[in-house]
Coordinates of N, CA and C in Angstrom, one line a residue:
A277 N 0.8 -1.2 0.0 CA 0.0 0.0 0.0 C 0.9 1.2 0.0
G278 N 2.1 1.2 0.5 CA 3.0 2.3 0.6 C 3.3 2.9 -0.8
A279 N 3.7 2.0 -1.7 CA 4.1 2.4 -3.0 C 2.9 3.0 -3.8
E280 N 1.8 2.4 -3.6 CA 0.6 2.9 -4.3 C 0.2 4.2 -3.8
S281 N 0.2 4.4 -2.5 CA -0.1 5.7 -1.9 C 0.9 6.8 -2.3
A282 N 2.2 6.4 -2.4 CA 3.2 7.4 -2.8 C 3.0 7.8 -4.3
H283 N 2.6 6.8 -5.1 CA 2.4 7.0 -6.5 C 1.2 8.0 -6.7
M284 N 0.1 7.8 -5.9 CA -1.0 8.6 -6.0 C -0.7 10.0 -5.6
T285 N 0.0 10.2 -4.5 CA 0.4 11.5 -4.0 C 1.2 12.2 -4.9
L286 N 2.3 11.5 -5.5 CA 3.2 12.2 -6.4 C 2.5 12.5 -7.7
E287 N 1.5 11.7 -8.1 CA 0.7 12.0 -9.3 C -0.1 13.3 -9.1
R288 N -0.6 13.5 -7.9 CA -1.3 14.7 -7.6 C -0.4 15.9 -7.7
V289 N 0.8 15.8 -7.2 CA 1.9 16.8 -7.2 C 2.2 17.1 -8.7
R290 N 2.4 16.1 -9.5 CA 2.7 16.3 -10.9 C 1.6 17.0 -11.6
A291 N 0.3 16.7 -11.3 CA -0.8 17.3 -12.0 C -0.9 18.8 -11.6
V292 N -0.6 19.1 -10.3 CA -0.6 20.5 -9.9 C 0.4 21.3 -10.6
I293 N 1.6 20.7 -10.8 CA 2.7 21.4 -11.5 C 2.3 21.6 -12.9
E294 N 1.7 20.6 -13.6 CA 1.3 20.7 -15.0 C 0.2 21.9 -15.1
D295 N -0.6 22.1 -14.1 CA -1.6 23.1 -14.2 C -1.1 24.5 -13.9
L296 N 0.1 24.6 -13.5 CA 0.7 25.9 -13.2 C 1.0 26.6 -14.6
A297 N 0.7 27.9 -14.6 CA 1.0 28.7 -15.8 C 1.9 29.9 -15.3
T298 N 2.9 30.1 -16.1 CA 3.8 31.2 -15.8 C 4.1 31.9 -17.1
R299 N 4.6 33.1 -17.0 CA 4.8 33.9 -18.2 C 6.3 34.4 -18.1
D300 N 6.9 34.4 -19.3 CA 8.2 35.0 -19.4 C 8.2 36.5 -19.5
S301 N 9.3 37.1 -19.6 CA 9.4 38.6 -19.6 C 8.7 39.2 -20.8
N302 N 8.4 38.5 -21.8 CA 7.6 39.0 -22.9 C 6.1 38.7 -22.8
G303 N 5.7 38.1 -21.7 CA 4.3 37.8 -21.6 C 3.8 36.5 -22.2
N304 N 4.8 35.7 -22.7 CA 4.4 34.4 -23.3 C 4.2 33.4 -22.2
T305 N 3.1 32.6 -22.4 CA 2.8 31.6 -21.4 C 3.8 30.4 -21.5
L306 N 4.3 30.0 -20.4 CA 5.3 28.9 -20.4 C 4.6 27.7 -19.7
K307 N 4.7 26.5 -20.3 CA 4.1 25.3 -19.8 C 5.2 24.6 -18.9
V308 N 4.8 24.2 -17.7 CA 5.7 23.5 -16.8 C 5.2 22.1 -16.6
T309 N 6.1 21.1 -16.7 CA 5.7 19.8 -16.4 C 6.8 19.2 -15.5
A310 N 6.5 18.0 -15.0 CA 7.5 17.3 -14.1 C 7.5 15.8 -14.4
S311 N 8.7 15.3 -14.4 CA 8.8 13.8 -14.4 C 9.3 13.5 -13.0
I312 N 8.7 12.5 -12.4 CA 9.1 12.1 -11.0 C 9.4 10.6 -10.9
G313 N 10.5 10.3 -10.3 CA 10.9 8.9 -10.0 C 10.9 8.8 -8.5
F314 N 10.4 7.6 -8.0 CA 10.5 7.4 -6.6 C 10.8 5.9 -6.4
S315 N 11.3 5.6 -5.2 CA 11.6 4.2 -4.9 C 10.9 3.9 -3.6
S316 N 10.4 2.7 -3.5 CA 9.7 2.2 -2.3 C 10.1 0.8 -2.0
S317 N 10.3 0.5 -0.7 CA 10.7 -0.9 -0.3 C 10.1 -1.2 1.0
N318 N 9.7 -2.5 1.1 CA 9.2 -3.0 2.4 C 10.4 -3.4 3.3
G319 N 11.6 -3.6 2.7 CA 12.7 -4.0 3.5 C 13.4 -2.7 4.1
K320 N 14.7 -2.9 4.3 CA 15.5 -1.8 4.9 C 16.7 -1.5 4.0
P321 N 16.5 -1.1 2.8 CA 17.7 -0.9 1.9 C 18.5 0.3 2.3
E322 N 19.7 0.4 1.8 CA 20.5 1.6 2.1 C 19.9 2.8 1.3
I323 N 20.1 3.9 1.9 CA 19.6 5.2 1.2 C 20.2 5.3 -0.2
A324 N 21.5 4.9 -0.3 CA 22.1 5.0 -1.7 C 21.4 4.1 -2.7
T325 N 20.9 3.0 -2.2 CA 20.2 2.1 -3.1 C 18.8 2.7 -3.5
L326 N 18.1 3.3 -2.6 CA 16.8 4.0 -2.9 C 17.0 5.1 -3.9
L327 N 18.1 5.9 -3.6 CA 18.4 7.0 -4.5 C 18.7 6.6 -5.9
R328 N 19.5 5.5 -6.0 CA 19.9 5.0 -7.3 C 18.6 4.5 -8.1
Q329 N 17.8 3.8 -7.4 CA 16.5 3.2 -8.0 C 15.6 4.4 -8.4
A330 N 15.5 5.4 -7.6 CA 14.6 6.5 -7.9 C 15.2 7.3 -9.2
D331 N 16.5 7.4 -9.2 CA 17.1 8.1 -10.3 C 16.9 7.3 -11.6
E332 N 17.0 6.0 -11.5 CA 16.8 5.1 -12.7 C 15.4 5.2 -13.2
V333 N 14.4 5.2 -12.4 CA 13.1 5.3 -12.9 C 12.7 6.7 -13.3
L334 N 13.4 7.7 -12.8 CA 13.2 9.1 -13.3 C 13.6 9.2 -14.7
Y335 N 14.8 8.6 -15.0 CA 15.2 8.6 -16.4 C 14.3 7.8 -17.3
E336 N 13.7 6.7 -16.8 CA 12.7 5.9 -17.5 C 11.5 6.8 -17.8
A337 N 11.1 7.6 -16.8 CA 9.9 8.5 -17.0 C 10.2 9.5 -18.1
K338 N 11.4 10.0 -18.1 CA 11.8 11.0 -19.2 C 11.8 10.3 -20.5
A339 N 12.4 9.1 -20.6 CA 12.6 8.4 -21.9 C 11.2 8.0 -22.5
E340 N 10.2 7.8 -21.6 CA 8.9 7.3 -22.1 C 7.9 8.5 -22.3
G341 N 8.5 9.7 -22.4 CA 7.6 10.8 -22.8 C 7.5 11.9 -21.8
R342 N 8.1 11.8 -20.7 CA 8.1 12.9 -19.7 C 6.7 13.1 -19.1
N343 N 6.7 14.0 -18.1 CA 5.5 14.4 -17.4 C 4.7 13.3 -16.9
Q344 N 5.4 12.4 -16.1 CA 4.7 11.3 -15.5 C 5.5 10.8 -14.2
V345 N 4.8 10.0 -13.5 CA 5.4 9.4 -12.3 C 5.7 8.0 -12.5
V346 N 6.9 7.6 -12.2 CA 7.3 6.2 -12.3 C 8.0 5.8 -10.9
G347 N 7.6 4.6 -10.4 CA 8.1 4.1 -9.1 C 8.9 2.8 -9.3
W348 N 9.8 2.7 -8.4 CA 10.6 1.4 -8.3 C 10.1 0.8 -7.0
T349 N 9.6 -0.4 -7.1 CA 9.1 -1.1 -5.9 C 9.8 -2.5 -5.8
D350 N 9.7 -3.2 -4.7 CA 10.3 -4.4 -4.5 C 10.0 -5.4 -5.7
S351 N 8.9 -5.3 -6.3 CA 8.5 -6.3 -7.4 C 9.4 -6.1 -8.6
R352 N 10.1 -5.0 -8.7 CA 10.9 -4.8 -9.9 C 12.2 -5.5 -9.9
E353 N 12.6 -6.0 -8.7 CA 13.9 -6.7 -8.5 C 13.8 -8.1 -9.0

């Protein structure tokens, strides 16, 4: 349930970021999006392992089209 909850929360964050509108100095609207990678484990992995996993899935999110949330869970191993 932890990974699913994290994914849902981060998806809400991503959606809020996507809905943000900002303007540059010329008044042009700029679109902002976010790719988010996270790692979740039921065990007690090292922090370095969690960061490596989150980084790996972040690049996966970017490679698959950006503006999405991808998680690394124990089932990926």
